[in-house]
Every structure is written in structure tokens, then in C-alpha cells.
Amino acid sequence: GENVEQHPSTLSVQEGDSAVIKCTYSDSASNYFPWYKQELGKRPQLIIDIRSNVGEKKDQRIAVTLNKTAKHFSLHITETQPEDSAVYFCAATSNAGGTSYGKLTFGQGTILTVHP
Amino acid sequence: EAGVTQFPSHSVIEKGQTVTLRCDPISGHDNLYWYRRVMGKEIKFLLHFVKESKQDESGMPNNRFLAERTGGTYSTLKVQPAELEDSGVYFCASSVMDFGTEQYFGPGTRLTVT
């Protein structure tokens, strides 16, 4: 089955700096990659996603890049703000066959702290 | 639109007891998922319902876990008998489609087995 590795486990930056979180996946059939943000005491929420037919996607200060050949994808946050502090999870899934269309395989999570 | 709700928010039980967790998905979402996060580790898939049918239960740890989704609406996850390693946060999520769309997560149920 799919395995997703996420690094780093913790990331500390100063307000205004950029933050990058990287994930690698094992199943070359994976073709949908969402990123979830979980603030302290709240539920995970989708912040951005990317499909395998796209190399990069951007939404304001957040961007995701995908390298299918290397089987890795990254989250980039620019001009970080204290409210970006949270746990970030990458995930992967595939609709290539079988019945596991909805099953998300998550990375271990990255605790991002943005210092004012 | 009301989000995914879960009950209870916390549960502390002793080893060997039974606990039932409930999830109410967003109205109209046919797809319902259960996930679990054990302390500090990744969020792990447990199972996926499409309406009232189990589409994928490959993540269920063992036969002490039983999930149901009556009438394709709310879902319950029962753990019987509970073991220490069952402690963690149990998340429910729902989505309109089974692939490529946002899964909306509930707030989770924190289960502690002592």
C-alpha cells in the first residue's frame, strides 16, 4: 500500500520568512495530493490540493509543487504570519483502480511555529 | 451549512470496557470516513462508507472495532473490548464524491483507555 513520509516534524520560523514542508510517497499510482492544516484544538481543514497532471498550484501565500518522477510534493508558505502556526499534514490517494478511492494516506505531520 | 459533528468530544474508559463513537456527516454527503491519530503519529485511515455500504474497511485494526452507518446517515464506531493501544483521537470526515474532493473533518473524539 501507499506510504507517505513527511519532513520536517517541527519547523520554527520568524514572521515574514518562508516555510517549506516536504513529502514523499511510494505508490506511483497516487494522483491526488491534499494538504490539511490543523490549528490547536480544531479540526483538520483542507488548505490546498494538487492533482498529478499539474506541477504547481498557488493560492495567495500558499503553493504546492509536485514532482511525479521523484514522487515528492512540497508545501510552500511565503510571508508567514503567527496565524500560520499549526500542524500541517500532507496526504496522497489514487483512483487508479480497486475500491480505495477515498482513502487518504497521511504523512506524520509538521508542527509549524511562526514567531512574531 | 452545519459541519461534521462527533460525539462525545472526550471519552475515558477502562481497559475491557465498550465505547461507541458517533459521527454526523454533512447533509447530502454520501461518503463517510473514519480515521484515527495515535499520539504524535500520522492520521490513519480506518474505513470508508458510501451511503450505508462499507466501501473499504482495510484500515480497521481488528475485530474489536465495528462500524455501522444506519440508513446512510450518521455512523457509529464501537470498540469492544477496548485495549490500551486504542487510545487516540478518532476523526470522522465526509465528502460529496469519493475521489479528488475535500474531505470535511469533524472535531474528533479523544479516546483514552486506562
Tab-separated table of C-alpha atoms in Angstrom:
chain	number	residue	atom	x	y	z
A	1	GLY	CA	0.000	0.000	0.000
A	2	GLU	CA	0.866	3.681	-0.117
A	3	ASN	CA	3.390	5.137	2.341
A	4	VAL	CA	3.880	8.885	2.828
A	5	GLU	CA	6.899	10.354	4.588
A	6	GLN	CA	6.813	13.986	5.751
A	7	HIS	CA	9.659	16.250	6.831
A	8	PRO	CA	10.493	18.091	8.958
A	9	SER	CA	8.490	17.035	12.006
A	10	THR	CA	8.884	20.513	13.511
A	11	LEU	CA	9.652	23.828	11.842
A	12	SER	CA	10.226	27.147	13.547
A	13	VAL	CA	10.416	30.388	11.536
A	14	GLN	CA	10.280	34.120	12.107
A	15	GLU	CA	7.267	36.058	10.933
A	16	GLY	CA	7.745	37.058	7.319
A	17	ASP	CA	10.039	34.161	6.467
A	18	SER	CA	9.114	31.327	4.129
A	19	ALA	CA	8.352	27.781	5.257
A	20	VAL	CA	8.705	24.602	3.209
A	21	ILE	CA	7.356	21.169	4.123
A	22	LYS	CA	8.248	18.149	2.012
A	23	CYS	CA	6.546	14.809	1.467
A	24	THR	CA	7.487	11.720	-0.482
A	25	TYR	CA	5.136	8.938	-1.497
A	26	SER	CA	5.729	5.366	-2.550
A	27	ASP	CA	2.828	4.449	-4.865
A	28	SER	CA	3.361	5.777	-8.384
A	29	ALA	CA	-0.387	5.391	-8.982
A	30	SER	CA	-1.188	8.155	-6.469
A	31	ASN	CA	-2.665	11.093	-8.319
A	32	TYR	CA	-4.302	13.412	-5.791
A	33	PHE	CA	-2.378	15.195	-3.040
A	34	PRO	CA	-4.209	17.361	-0.484
A	35	TRP	CA	-2.680	19.357	2.350
A	36	TYR	CA	-4.537	19.797	5.629
A	37	LYS	CA	-3.935	22.327	8.386
A	38	GLN	CA	-4.921	21.601	11.966
A	39	GLU	CA	-4.821	24.504	14.386
A	40	LEU	CA	-4.602	23.769	18.087
A	41	GLY	CA	-7.883	22.327	19.345
A	42	LYS	CA	-9.541	22.496	15.937
A	43	ARG	CA	-10.344	20.062	13.150
A	44	PRO	CA	-8.080	19.405	10.138
A	45	GLN	CA	-9.022	21.617	7.203
A	46	LEU	CA	-8.004	21.422	3.571
A	47	ILE	CA	-5.809	24.346	2.548
A	48	ILE	CA	-4.673	23.337	-0.926
A	49	ASP	CA	-4.546	20.290	-3.154
A	50	ILE	CA	-2.916	19.237	-6.396
A	51	ARG	CA	-3.558	16.563	-8.992
A	52	SER	CA	-0.873	14.625	-10.801
A	53	ASN	CA	-1.488	16.340	-14.135
A	54	VAL	CA	-0.338	19.642	-12.634
A	55	GLY	CA	3.176	20.533	-11.499
A	56	GLU	CA	2.379	23.528	-9.340
A	57	LYS	CA	-0.618	25.257	-7.805
A	58	LYS	CA	-0.750	28.542	-5.960
A	59	ASP	CA	-3.303	30.206	-3.705
A	60	GLN	CA	-2.197	33.564	-2.322
A	61	ARG	CA	0.678	32.849	0.095
A	62	ILE	CA	0.435	29.085	-0.259
A	63	ALA	CA	1.782	26.959	-3.087
A	64	VAL	CA	2.240	23.256	-3.693
A	65	THR	CA	4.678	21.670	-6.128
A	66	LEU	CA	4.641	18.096	-7.378
A	67	ASN	CA	7.451	16.058	-8.919
A	68	LYS	CA	5.906	12.824	-10.186
A	69	THR	CA	9.202	11.365	-11.333
A	70	ALA	CA	10.774	11.735	-7.911
A	71	LYS	CA	7.462	11.037	-6.162
A	72	HIS	CA	7.585	14.030	-3.910
A	73	PHE	CA	5.488	17.108	-3.303
A	74	SER	CA	6.045	20.175	-1.178
A	75	LEU	CA	4.064	22.909	0.548
A	76	HIS	CA	5.453	26.419	0.394
A	77	ILE	CA	4.180	29.206	2.629
A	78	THR	CA	5.533	32.689	1.967
A	79	GLU	CA	5.421	35.739	4.234
A	80	THR	CA	4.479	33.585	7.215
A	81	GLN	CA	2.251	35.030	9.924
A	82	PRO	CA	1.669	33.872	13.517
A	83	GLU	CA	-1.758	32.545	12.493
A	84	ASP	CA	0.012	30.091	10.174
A	85	SER	CA	1.174	28.261	13.306
A	86	ALA	CA	-0.449	24.818	13.212
A	87	VAL	CA	0.161	21.168	12.370
A	88	TYR	CA	0.300	20.541	8.626
A	89	PHE	CA	-0.434	17.140	7.102
A	90	CYS	CA	0.240	16.030	3.567
A	91	ALA	CA	-1.734	13.145	2.093
A	92	ALA	CA	-1.941	11.044	-1.042
A	93	THR	CA	-4.579	8.940	-2.738
A	94	SER	CA	-5.332	7.300	-6.076
A	95	ASN	CA	-8.316	6.493	-8.245
A	96	ALA	CA	-6.305	4.149	-10.425
A	97	GLY	CA	-8.230	1.035	-9.525
A	98	GLY	CA	-9.774	-1.061	-6.807
A	99	THR	CA	-12.126	0.342	-4.228
A	100	SER	CA	-9.856	2.587	-2.170
A	101	TYR	CA	-10.701	5.805	-3.983
A	102	GLY	CA	-11.423	7.807	-0.884
A	103	LYS	CA	-8.680	6.519	1.367
A	104	LEU	CA	-6.194	9.235	2.242
A	105	THR	CA	-2.730	8.156	3.365
A	106	PHE	CA	-1.265	10.892	5.551
A	107	GLY	CA	2.232	11.942	6.419
A	108	GLN	CA	3.276	12.193	10.054
A	109	GLY	CA	2.574	15.914	10.312
A	110	THR	CA	4.742	19.015	10.705
A	111	ILE	CA	4.361	21.358	13.655
A	112	LEU	CA	4.953	24.848	12.259
A	113	THR	CA	5.599	27.664	14.711
A	114	VAL	CA	5.793	31.245	13.441
A	115	HIS	CA	7.393	33.612	15.928
A	116	PRO	CA	6.260	37.268	15.875
B	1	GLU	CA	-24.132	24.704	6.415
B	2	ALA	CA	-23.501	22.636	9.536
B	3	GLY	CA	-20.176	20.860	9.604
B	4	VAL	CA	-19.333	17.301	10.558
B	5	THR	CA	-20.139	16.677	14.199
B	6	GLN	CA	-18.829	13.992	16.513
B	7	PHE	CA	-19.891	12.795	19.928
B	8	PRO	CA	-18.510	12.585	22.531
B	9	SER	CA	-15.604	15.004	22.335
B	10	HIS	CA	-13.744	13.077	25.021
B	11	SER	CA	-14.112	9.609	26.481
B	12	VAL	CA	-12.120	7.973	29.243
B	13	ILE	CA	-12.767	4.295	29.771
B	14	GLU	CA	-11.064	1.366	31.401
B	15	LYS	CA	-9.472	-1.474	29.510
B	16	GLY	CA	-12.083	-4.083	28.689
B	17	GLN	CA	-14.992	-1.651	28.551
B	18	THR	CA	-17.011	-0.723	25.481
B	19	VAL	CA	-17.216	2.680	23.849
B	20	THR	CA	-19.342	3.901	20.973
B	21	LEU	CA	-18.391	6.972	18.983
B	22	ARG	CA	-20.870	8.787	16.786
B	23	CYS	CA	-20.405	10.867	13.660
B	24	ASP	CA	-22.953	13.009	11.856
B	25	PRO	CA	-21.710	13.928	8.379
B	26	ILE	CA	-22.630	16.982	6.387
B	27	SER	CA	-26.115	16.526	4.961
B	28	GLY	CA	-26.004	15.132	1.437
B	29	HIS	CA	-22.507	13.681	1.740
B	30	ASP	CA	-22.691	10.039	0.702
B	31	ASN	CA	-19.053	9.377	1.593
B	32	LEU	CA	-18.108	8.986	5.238
B	33	TYR	CA	-14.664	8.098	6.567
B	34	TRP	CA	-13.204	7.176	9.912
B	35	TYR	CA	-9.562	7.965	10.734
B	36	ARG	CA	-7.507	7.689	13.879
B	37	ARG	CA	-4.471	9.610	15.118
B	38	VAL	CA	-2.408	7.986	17.814
B	39	MET	CA	-0.313	10.410	19.878
B	40	GLY	CA	2.148	12.288	17.680
B	41	LYS	CA	1.791	9.980	14.703
B	42	GLU	CA	0.084	10.225	11.360
B	43	ILE	CA	-3.652	10.225	10.798
B	44	LYS	CA	-4.508	6.662	9.769
B	45	PHE	CA	-7.436	5.530	7.659
B	46	LEU	CA	-9.867	3.087	9.251
B	47	LEU	CA	-12.752	2.729	6.829
B	48	HIS	CA	-14.928	4.349	4.184
B	49	PHE	CA	-18.707	4.191	3.762
B	50	VAL	CA	-20.589	5.058	0.620
B	51	LYS	CA	-24.103	5.637	1.831
B	52	GLU	CA	-24.776	2.650	4.103
B	53	SER	CA	-22.264	0.295	2.461
B	54	LYS	CA	-18.704	-0.309	3.572
B	55	GLN	CA	-16.584	0.581	0.558
B	56	ASP	CA	-13.216	-0.063	2.165
B	57	GLU	CA	-12.513	-1.313	5.672
B	58	SER	CA	-8.876	-2.208	5.097
B	59	GLY	CA	-7.686	0.045	7.914
B	60	MET	CA	-9.750	-1.480	10.713
B	61	PRO	CA	-7.210	-2.817	13.234
B	62	ASN	CA	-9.072	-5.951	14.301
B	63	ASN	CA	-12.492	-7.383	15.015
B	64	ARG	CA	-12.835	-5.395	18.235
B	65	PHE	CA	-13.829	-2.460	16.034
B	66	LEU	CA	-17.278	-2.366	14.479
B	67	ALA	CA	-18.551	0.467	12.305
B	68	GLU	CA	-22.084	0.994	11.105
B	69	ARG	CA	-23.909	3.614	9.107
B	70	THR	CA	-27.612	3.204	9.538
B	71	GLY	CA	-29.691	4.396	6.602
B	72	GLY	CA	-26.712	6.135	5.096
B	73	THR	CA	-26.881	8.986	7.579
B	74	TYR	CA	-24.926	9.048	10.835
B	75	SER	CA	-22.276	6.478	11.656
B	76	THR	CA	-21.111	4.777	14.830
B	77	LEU	CA	-17.782	3.200	15.649
B	78	LYS	CA	-17.827	0.750	18.530
B	79	VAL	CA	-14.741	-0.566	20.260
B	80	GLN	CA	-15.372	-3.698	22.302
B	81	PRO	CA	-13.466	-4.570	24.417
B	82	ALA	CA	-11.171	-1.554	24.479
B	83	GLU	CA	-7.413	-2.021	24.844
B	84	LEU	CA	-4.752	0.486	25.904
B	85	GLU	CA	-3.448	0.825	22.325
B	86	ASP	CA	-6.862	2.028	21.159
B	87	SER	CA	-6.228	5.411	22.783
B	88	GLY	CA	-6.045	8.278	20.328
B	89	VAL	CA	-8.142	10.826	18.502
B	90	TYR	CA	-10.806	9.391	16.227
B	91	PHE	CA	-11.781	11.624	13.337
B	92	CYS	CA	-14.761	11.316	11.086
B	93	ALA	CA	-14.838	13.010	7.680
B	94	SER	CA	-17.376	13.291	4.907
B	95	SER	CA	-17.296	14.264	1.253
B	96	VAL	CA	-19.576	14.648	-1.714
B	97	MET	CA	-17.512	12.468	-4.030
B	98	ASP	CA	-15.152	9.640	-3.191
B	99	PHE	CA	-12.110	10.983	-5.019
B	100	GLY	CA	-10.473	14.309	-5.549
B	101	THR	CA	-12.767	16.416	-3.410
B	102	GLU	CA	-12.351	17.865	0.038
B	103	GLN	CA	-12.964	15.593	2.950
B	104	TYR	CA	-14.523	17.693	5.696
B	105	PHE	CA	-13.318	16.599	9.083
B	106	GLY	CA	-15.156	16.584	12.361
B	107	PRO	CA	-13.550	17.865	15.557
B	108	GLY	CA	-12.589	14.364	16.647
B	109	THR	CA	-13.238	12.217	19.711
B	110	ARG	CA	-10.314	11.873	22.082
B	111	LEU	CA	-10.426	8.346	23.493
B	112	THR	CA	-8.317	7.432	26.490
B	113	VAL	CA	-8.199	3.824	27.622
B	114	THR	CA	-6.718	3.360	31.098
